[in-house]
mmCIF file of C-alpha atoms in Angstrom:
data_model
loop_
_atom_site.group_PDB
_atom_site.id
_atom_site.type_symbol
_atom_site.label_atom_id
_atom_site.label_comp_id
_atom_site.label_asym_id
_atom_site.label_seq_id
_atom_site.Cartn_x
_atom_site.Cartn_y
_atom_site.Cartn_z
ATOM 1 C CA MET A 1 127.479 102.498 85.952
ATOM 2 C CA SER A 2 124.577 102.981 88.347
ATOM 3 C CA THR A 3 124.673 102.107 92.018
ATOM 4 C CA GLU A 4 121.771 101.008 94.166
ATOM 5 C CA LEU A 5 120.651 103.188 97.041
ATOM 6 C CA GLU A 6 118.413 101.720 99.757
ATOM 7 C CA LEU A 7 116.354 104.243 101.708
ATOM 8 C CA PRO A 8 114.564 103.125 104.884
ATOM 9 C CA PHE A 9 111.161 104.441 105.886
ATOM 10 C CA ARG A 10 111.473 105.915 109.383
ATOM 11 C CA LEU A 11 108.684 106.322 111.910
ATOM 12 C CA ASP A 12 108.077 110.019 112.606
ATOM 13 C CA THR A 13 106.966 109.708 116.220
ATOM 14 C CA GLN A 14 106.577 113.452 116.730
ATOM 15 C CA LEU A 15 104.333 113.991 113.704
ATOM 16 C CA THR A 16 102.328 110.846 114.496
ATOM 17 C CA GLU A 17 101.749 112.160 118.029
ATOM 18 C CA VAL A 18 100.708 115.604 116.753
ATOM 19 C CA MET A 19 98.163 113.986 114.435
ATOM 20 C CA ARG A 20 96.847 111.759 117.253
ATOM 21 C CA LEU A 21 96.477 114.837 119.474
ATOM 22 C CA ARG A 22 94.427 116.502 116.715
ATOM 23 C CA VAL A 23 91.980 113.557 116.764
ATOM 24 C CA GLN A 24 91.873 113.594 120.567
ATOM 25 C CA SER A 25 91.292 117.347 120.661
ATOM 26 C CA LEU A 26 88.357 117.119 118.237
ATOM 27 C CA GLN A 27 86.825 114.262 120.247
ATOM 28 C CA GLN A 28 87.195 116.097 123.572
ATOM 29 C CA ARG A 29 85.572 119.240 122.192
ATOM 30 C CA GLY A 30 82.866 117.336 120.343
ATOM 31 C CA GLN A 31 83.930 118.979 117.085
ATOM 32 C CA LYS A 32 84.045 117.546 113.588
ATOM 33 C CA ARG A 33 87.055 117.483 111.282
ATOM 34 C CA GLN A 34 87.432 120.163 108.609
ATOM 35 C CA ASP A 35 85.724 119.412 105.319
ATOM 36 C CA GLY A 36 88.120 117.110 103.448
ATOM 37 C CA GLU A 37 90.498 116.672 106.396
ATOM 38 C CA ARG A 38 92.143 113.258 106.748
ATOM 39 C CA LEU A 39 92.456 112.247 110.392
ATOM 40 C CA LEU A 40 94.940 109.623 111.516
ATOM 41 C CA LEU A 41 93.276 106.299 112.322
ATOM 42 C CA PRO A 42 94.297 104.290 115.426
ATOM 43 C CA ASN A 43 96.066 101.651 113.267
ATOM 44 C CA GLU A 44 98.092 104.255 111.329
ATOM 45 C CA ALA A 45 101.404 106.026 111.848
ATOM 46 C CA VAL A 46 103.343 108.644 109.909
ATOM 47 C CA TYR A 47 106.636 107.595 108.345
ATOM 48 C CA ARG A 48 109.157 109.655 106.444
ATOM 49 C CA LEU A 49 111.585 108.982 103.647
ATOM 50 C CA ASP A 50 114.643 111.238 103.427
ATOM 51 C CA PHE A 51 116.266 111.618 100.028
ATOM 52 C CA SER A 52 120.030 112.131 100.029
ATOM 53 C CA LYS A 53 120.037 112.211 96.219
ATOM 54 C CA GLN A 54 117.474 113.638 93.832
ATOM 55 C CA SER A 55 118.177 111.830 90.545
ATOM 56 C CA LEU A 56 116.766 108.362 91.236
ATOM 57 C CA ARG A 57 115.099 105.513 89.366
ATOM 58 C CA PHE A 58 112.876 103.075 91.227
ATOM 59 C CA SER A 59 114.400 99.625 91.599
ATOM 60 C CA ARG A 60 112.413 97.577 94.141
ATOM 61 C CA TRP A 61 110.532 97.478 97.407
ATOM 62 C CA MET A 62 112.097 95.721 100.373
ATOM 63 C CA VAL A 63 109.327 94.866 102.816
ATOM 64 C CA GLN A 64 109.593 92.352 105.620
ATOM 65 C CA LEU A 65 106.643 91.298 107.757
ATOM 66 C CA ALA A 66 107.649 89.180 110.733
ATOM 67 C CA GLN A 67 104.165 87.653 110.956
ATOM 68 C CA THR A 68 100.906 87.510 109.053
ATOM 69 C CA GLY A 69 99.314 90.852 108.374
ATOM 70 C CA ARG A 70 98.770 93.622 105.878
ATOM 71 C CA LEU A 71 100.682 96.872 105.435
ATOM 72 C CA THR A 72 99.254 99.696 103.325
ATOM 73 C CA VAL A 73 101.603 102.545 102.439
ATOM 74 C CA THR A 74 100.083 105.823 101.215
ATOM 75 C CA ALA A 75 102.185 108.792 100.110
ATOM 76 C CA THR A 76 101.313 112.413 100.735
ATOM 77 C CA SER A 77 101.762 115.073 98.093
ATOM 78 C CA GLN A 78 104.389 117.773 98.186
ATOM 79 C CA LEU A 79 101.597 120.270 98.913
ATOM 80 C CA TRP A 80 101.262 119.031 102.510
ATOM 81 C CA THR A 81 103.353 120.998 104.977
ATOM 82 C CA PRO A 82 102.745 119.141 108.249
ATOM 83 C CA ASP A 83 104.031 121.968 110.420
ATOM 84 C CA LEU A 84 101.509 124.401 108.900
ATOM 85 C CA THR A 85 98.382 122.549 107.753
ATOM 86 C CA ASN A 86 96.187 119.581 108.555
ATOM 87 C CA LEU A 87 96.355 116.639 106.163
ATOM 88 C CA MET A 88 93.593 116.715 103.558
ATOM 89 C CA THR A 89 92.311 113.696 101.617
ATOM 90 C CA ARG A 90 93.179 115.400 98.321
ATOM 91 C CA GLN A 91 96.835 115.343 99.426
ATOM 92 C CA LEU A 92 96.973 111.532 99.458
ATOM 93 C CA LEU A 93 98.533 110.013 96.361
ATOM 94 C CA GLU A 94 97.509 106.959 94.375
ATOM 95 C CA PRO A 95 98.272 104.188 93.852
ATOM 96 C CA VAL A 96 99.099 102.903 97.314
ATOM 97 C CA GLY A 97 101.444 100.059 98.162
ATOM 98 C CA VAL A 98 99.742 97.054 99.738
ATOM 99 C CA PHE A 99 101.956 94.287 101.122
ATOM 100 C CA TRP A 100 100.848 91.201 103.046
ATOM 101 C CA ARG A 101 101.667 87.812 104.481
ATOM 102 C CA VAL A 102 98.881 85.264 104.952
ATOM 103 C CA PRO A 103 98.630 82.433 107.484
ATOM 104 C CA GLY A 104 100.477 79.396 106.211
ATOM 105 C CA ASP A 105 103.144 81.375 104.347
ATOM 106 C CA ALA A 106 106.630 80.042 105.045
ATOM 107 C CA SER A 107 108.776 82.493 107.006
ATOM 108 C CA ASP A 108 111.114 82.794 104.022
ATOM 109 C CA ALA A 109 108.296 83.172 101.469
ATOM 110 C CA PRO A 110 108.321 86.459 99.572
ATOM 111 C CA ILE A 111 105.922 89.137 100.759
ATOM 112 C CA GLN A 112 102.870 89.395 98.528
ATOM 113 C CA CYS A 113 101.784 92.659 96.926
ATOM 114 C CA TYR A 114 99.868 94.100 94.004
ATOM 115 C CA GLU A 115 102.973 94.229 91.818
ATOM 116 C CA ALA A 116 101.793 96.687 89.148
ATOM 117 C CA ASP A 117 100.548 99.174 91.754
ATOM 118 C CA ALA A 118 103.685 98.766 93.871
ATOM 119 C CA HIS A 119 105.913 99.367 90.847
ATOM 120 C CA GLU A 120 103.929 102.421 89.728
ATOM 121 C CA PHE A 121 103.991 103.719 93.296
ATOM 122 C CA GLY A 122 107.775 103.312 93.466
ATOM 123 C CA GLU A 123 108.198 105.162 90.175
ATOM 124 C CA ARG A 124 106.001 107.974 91.444
ATOM 125 C CA ILE A 125 108.134 108.297 94.580
ATOM 126 C CA ALA A 126 111.270 108.488 92.398
ATOM 127 C CA GLU A 127 109.654 111.294 90.370
ATOM 128 C CA LEU A 128 108.770 113.228 93.511
ATOM 129 C CA ALA A 129 112.306 112.739 94.853
ATOM 130 C CA LYS A 130 113.513 115.060 92.090
ATOM 131 C CA VAL A 131 111.888 118.011 93.846
ATOM 132 C CA ARG A 132 111.768 116.872 97.496
ATOM 133 C CA LYS A 133 114.264 116.204 100.240
ATOM 134 C CA VAL A 134 111.695 114.402 102.398
ATOM 135 C CA MET A 135 108.336 112.707 101.831
ATOM 136 C CA TYR A 136 105.723 111.656 104.360
ATOM 137 C CA PHE A 137 103.703 108.451 104.245
ATOM 138 C CA LEU A 138 100.809 106.949 106.152
ATOM 139 C CA PHE A 139 101.464 103.348 107.139
ATOM 140 C CA ALA A 140 98.273 101.435 107.973
ATOM 141 C CA PHE A 141 98.739 98.189 109.895
ATOM 142 C CA ALA A 142 96.065 95.469 109.731
ATOM 143 C CA ASP A 143 95.402 91.777 110.315
ATOM 144 C CA GLY A 144 98.103 91.309 112.961
ATOM 145 C CA CYS A 145 100.699 93.612 111.423
ATOM 146 C CA SER A 146 102.232 96.328 113.637
ATOM 147 C CA PRO A 147 105.123 98.799 113.527
ATOM 148 C CA GLU A 148 107.206 96.350 115.576
ATOM 149 C CA THR A 149 106.769 93.566 113.000
ATOM 150 C CA VAL A 150 107.478 95.614 109.859
ATOM 151 C CA ASP A 151 110.727 96.584 108.183
ATOM 152 C CA CYS A 152 110.228 98.630 105.034
ATOM 153 C CA SER A 153 112.647 100.320 102.659
ATOM 154 C CA ILE A 154 112.774 101.180 98.985
ATOM 155 C CA ALA A 155 115.702 100.777 96.611
ATOM 156 C CA PHE A 156 116.615 103.123 93.786
ATOM 157 C CA THR A 157 119.363 103.246 91.235
ATOM 158 C CA GLN A 158 121.131 106.560 90.874
ATOM 159 C CA SER A 159 121.039 107.939 87.371
#
């Protein structure tokens, strides 16, 4: 019998701040980013997902948006070591998860998403969980969405 395990995405305030300082430092010095470097945009934050188990199968996304808006979740590859290197565009994984609520949606209406991409994305995360204890993600907030209005977790079954 398999049991479901819900893992919450947690804001990594320290890593988000380090990445914001990198942008600020480049701007203050009038320098450009490294070739292929991915700088953090003002509407983005770094989140982490900690895996307590490694043998997982994707079950479902659990995303709540308290108001209208769009959340885009992008995973980083296992090759990115945030304490040692800058994030490079080649270290961003596809597909991404895009979740949204439009004006006029009832408060209890399900969150909309590109289901095939979201499912493939969840399966990819489960695959990476086999070799990782933690993964980092870029959360991009748009159209009225913000970290304060989002609650995001992912459910797996343990195999």
